[in-house]
């Protein structure tokens, strides 16, 4: 798993948590799609824009049709959701998303899916931020995103605090 395809909700949380620099320095090939990037507001785009985050351009009809087929087959998913699904499959990457429905459908299709907790774990594991800073970011994450599995966040806070 070297290639990560990032959904908008992940990029938004990364900006809100003020961990853009640490995220962009991770030892992964970081991607998103042009459609997802367009979902971000101008400040978020400016914060996350970097040569390290590659924006996949959907330039051919074959990719566009494949995305549309996913949209038609999977009611409730947006075109942007299906764009990250398509490129995760096409590029054999890992999808990084916090969208529960997208996560379930992509996982059921046999693809690897992770979320923002994984990103914070990797920031810690790759020593991009100090452990105490990562713990604070997890605590902030609980406040800004109440749809996450709080038990998983609490478990990491406890373990990371013990590891210090």
Short mmCIF file of C-alpha atoms in Angstrom, two decimals:
data_model
loop_
_atom_site.label_atom_id
_atom_site.label_comp_id
_atom_site.label_asym_id
_atom_site.label_seq_id
_atom_site.Cartn_x
_atom_site.Cartn_y
_atom_site.Cartn_z
CA UNK A 1 0.00 0.00 0.00
CA UNK A 2 2.00 2.93 -1.28
CA UNK A 3 -0.65 4.85 -3.19
CA UNK A 4 -3.39 6.66 -1.26
CA UNK A 5 -6.43 8.13 -3.01
CA UNK A 6 -7.91 10.79 -0.70
CA UNK A 7 -11.56 11.76 -0.48
CA UNK A 8 -12.62 15.36 0.24
CA UNK A 9 -13.65 14.73 3.86
CA UNK A 10 -10.13 13.51 4.66
CA UNK A 11 -8.48 16.52 3.05
CA UNK A 12 -10.88 18.85 4.89
CA UNK A 13 -10.07 17.21 8.25
CA UNK A 14 -6.34 17.43 7.50
CA UNK A 15 -6.66 21.18 6.93
CA UNK A 16 -8.87 21.64 10.03
CA UNK A 17 -6.39 19.68 12.17
CA UNK A 18 -3.51 21.79 10.81
CA UNK A 19 -1.52 18.69 9.85
CA UNK A 20 -1.09 19.46 6.15
CA UNK A 21 2.71 19.59 6.26
CA UNK A 22 2.95 16.29 8.17
CA UNK A 23 0.42 14.66 5.82
CA UNK A 24 2.24 15.80 2.70
CA UNK A 25 5.53 14.48 4.06
CA UNK A 26 4.23 10.93 4.57
CA UNK A 27 6.02 8.16 2.69
CA UNK A 28 3.10 7.45 0.36
CA UNK A 29 2.11 8.52 -3.12
CA UNK A 30 -0.72 10.93 -2.29
CA UNK A 31 -3.51 11.43 -4.81
CA UNK A 32 -7.00 12.82 -5.14
CA UNK A 33 -9.21 13.37 -8.16
CA UNK A 34 -9.89 16.62 -9.95
CA UNK A 35 -13.56 16.28 -8.98
CA UNK A 36 -12.77 15.88 -5.28
CA UNK A 37 -10.27 18.74 -5.34
CA UNK A 38 -12.99 20.95 -6.83
CA UNK A 39 -15.18 20.20 -3.77
CA UNK A 40 -12.70 21.99 -1.50
CA UNK A 41 -13.08 25.71 -0.90
CA UNK A 42 -10.35 28.07 -2.12
CA UNK A 43 -8.59 28.24 1.28
CA UNK A 44 -8.58 24.45 1.61
CA UNK A 45 -7.27 24.07 -1.93
CA UNK A 46 -4.49 26.55 -1.26
CA UNK A 47 -3.56 24.85 2.03
CA UNK A 48 -3.33 21.37 0.53
CA UNK A 49 -1.96 22.24 -2.92
CA UNK A 50 1.46 20.73 -3.37
CA UNK A 51 3.49 18.75 -5.82
CA UNK A 52 3.25 15.94 -3.26
CA UNK A 53 -0.53 15.70 -3.65
CA UNK A 54 -1.14 14.61 -7.20
CA UNK A 55 -4.48 15.58 -8.68
CA UNK A 56 -5.70 12.93 -11.09
CA UNK A 57 -7.24 14.54 -14.16
CA UNK A 58 -10.13 12.65 -15.74
CA UNK A 59 -9.32 13.34 -19.34
CA UNK A 60 -10.64 10.37 -21.27
CA UNK A 61 -14.14 9.14 -21.97
CA UNK A 62 -13.34 5.62 -20.74
CA UNK A 63 -12.61 6.85 -17.18
CA UNK A 64 -15.61 9.19 -17.21
CA UNK A 65 -17.88 6.33 -18.33
CA UNK A 66 -16.49 4.01 -15.63
CA UNK A 67 -17.22 6.65 -12.98
CA UNK A 68 -20.74 7.17 -14.34
CA UNK A 69 -21.35 3.41 -14.27
CA UNK A 70 -20.45 3.37 -10.56
CA UNK A 71 -22.81 6.32 -9.93
CA UNK A 72 -25.66 4.50 -11.69
CA UNK A 73 -24.99 1.19 -9.94
CA UNK A 74 -24.57 2.66 -6.45
CA UNK A 75 -27.39 4.99 -5.50
CA UNK A 76 -26.48 7.42 -2.76
CA UNK A 77 -22.88 7.92 -3.88
CA UNK A 78 -21.90 11.15 -5.57
CA UNK A 79 -19.94 11.46 -8.78
CA UNK A 80 -16.97 12.63 -6.67
CA UNK A 81 -17.26 9.54 -4.43
CA UNK A 82 -17.30 7.30 -7.47
CA UNK A 83 -14.29 9.10 -8.95
CA UNK A 84 -12.10 8.17 -5.98
CA UNK A 85 -13.53 4.63 -6.05
CA UNK A 86 -12.73 4.28 -9.76
CA UNK A 87 -9.16 5.51 -9.44
CA UNK A 88 -8.53 3.44 -6.30
CA UNK A 89 -9.47 0.38 -8.33
CA UNK A 90 -7.70 1.46 -11.52
CA UNK A 91 -4.44 2.46 -9.81
CA UNK A 92 -4.55 -0.36 -7.23
CA UNK A 93 -4.37 2.07 -4.35
CA UNK A 94 -5.94 2.47 -0.95
CA UNK A 95 -8.96 4.72 -0.58
CA UNK A 96 -8.79 7.17 2.32
CA UNK A 97 -12.29 8.30 3.25
CA UNK A 98 -14.53 9.05 6.18
CA UNK A 99 -17.73 8.49 4.20
CA UNK A 100 -19.43 5.44 5.73
CA UNK A 101 -21.46 4.41 2.69
CA UNK A 102 -18.52 4.81 0.31
CA UNK A 103 -16.25 2.97 2.72
CA UNK A 104 -18.65 0.01 2.95
CA UNK A 105 -19.27 -0.28 -0.80
CA UNK A 106 -15.58 0.01 -1.74
CA UNK A 107 -14.60 -2.49 0.95
CA UNK A 108 -17.31 -4.90 -0.25
CA UNK A 109 -15.80 -4.58 -3.74
CA UNK A 110 -12.56 -5.97 -2.31
CA UNK A 111 -10.55 -2.77 -2.18
CA UNK A 112 -8.50 -1.44 0.72
CA UNK A 113 -10.10 1.44 2.62
CA UNK A 114 -8.71 3.49 5.51
CA UNK A 115 -9.63 6.76 7.22
CA UNK A 116 -8.29 9.78 9.08
CA UNK A 117 -7.29 7.68 12.10
CA UNK A 118 -4.95 5.73 9.80
CA UNK A 119 -3.44 9.01 8.59
CA UNK A 120 -2.76 10.14 12.15
CA UNK A 121 -1.28 6.74 12.99
CA UNK A 122 1.07 7.02 10.03
CA UNK A 123 2.05 10.57 10.99
CA UNK A 124 2.96 9.21 14.42
CA UNK A 125 4.63 6.03 13.15
CA UNK A 126 6.70 7.90 10.57
CA UNK A 127 7.71 10.47 13.22
CA UNK A 128 6.26 13.40 11.29
CA UNK A 129 4.86 14.87 14.53
CA UNK A 130 5.64 14.17 18.18
CA UNK A 131 3.41 11.61 19.92
CA UNK A 132 1.97 14.23 22.30
CA UNK A 133 1.01 16.39 19.30
CA UNK A 134 -0.66 13.40 17.63
CA UNK A 135 -2.63 12.76 20.83
CA UNK A 136 -3.83 16.37 20.83
CA UNK A 137 -4.81 16.04 17.16
CA UNK A 138 -6.87 12.94 17.99
CA UNK A 139 -8.62 14.85 20.78
CA UNK A 140 -9.36 17.70 18.37
CA UNK A 141 -10.61 15.20 15.80
CA UNK A 142 -13.21 13.96 18.29
CA UNK A 143 -14.56 17.50 18.53
CA UNK A 144 -14.58 18.39 14.82
CA UNK A 145 -15.84 15.05 13.48
CA UNK A 146 -18.37 13.26 15.66
CA UNK A 147 -19.11 10.59 13.04
CA UNK A 148 -15.84 8.78 13.69
CA UNK A 149 -15.52 5.66 15.85
CA UNK A 150 -14.81 7.33 19.20
CA UNK A 151 -13.82 4.03 20.78
CA UNK A 152 -11.00 3.65 18.23
CA UNK A 153 -9.80 7.19 18.87
CA UNK A 154 -9.95 6.75 22.65
CA UNK A 155 -8.05 3.46 22.39
CA UNK A 156 -5.23 5.17 20.50
CA UNK A 157 -5.13 8.11 22.89
CA UNK A 158 -4.75 5.68 25.78
CA UNK A 159 -2.13 3.53 24.04
CA UNK A 160 -0.12 6.47 22.74
CA UNK A 161 -0.19 8.16 26.14
CA UNK A 162 1.14 4.96 27.71
CA UNK A 163 3.85 4.66 25.02
CA UNK A 164 5.30 8.12 25.66
#
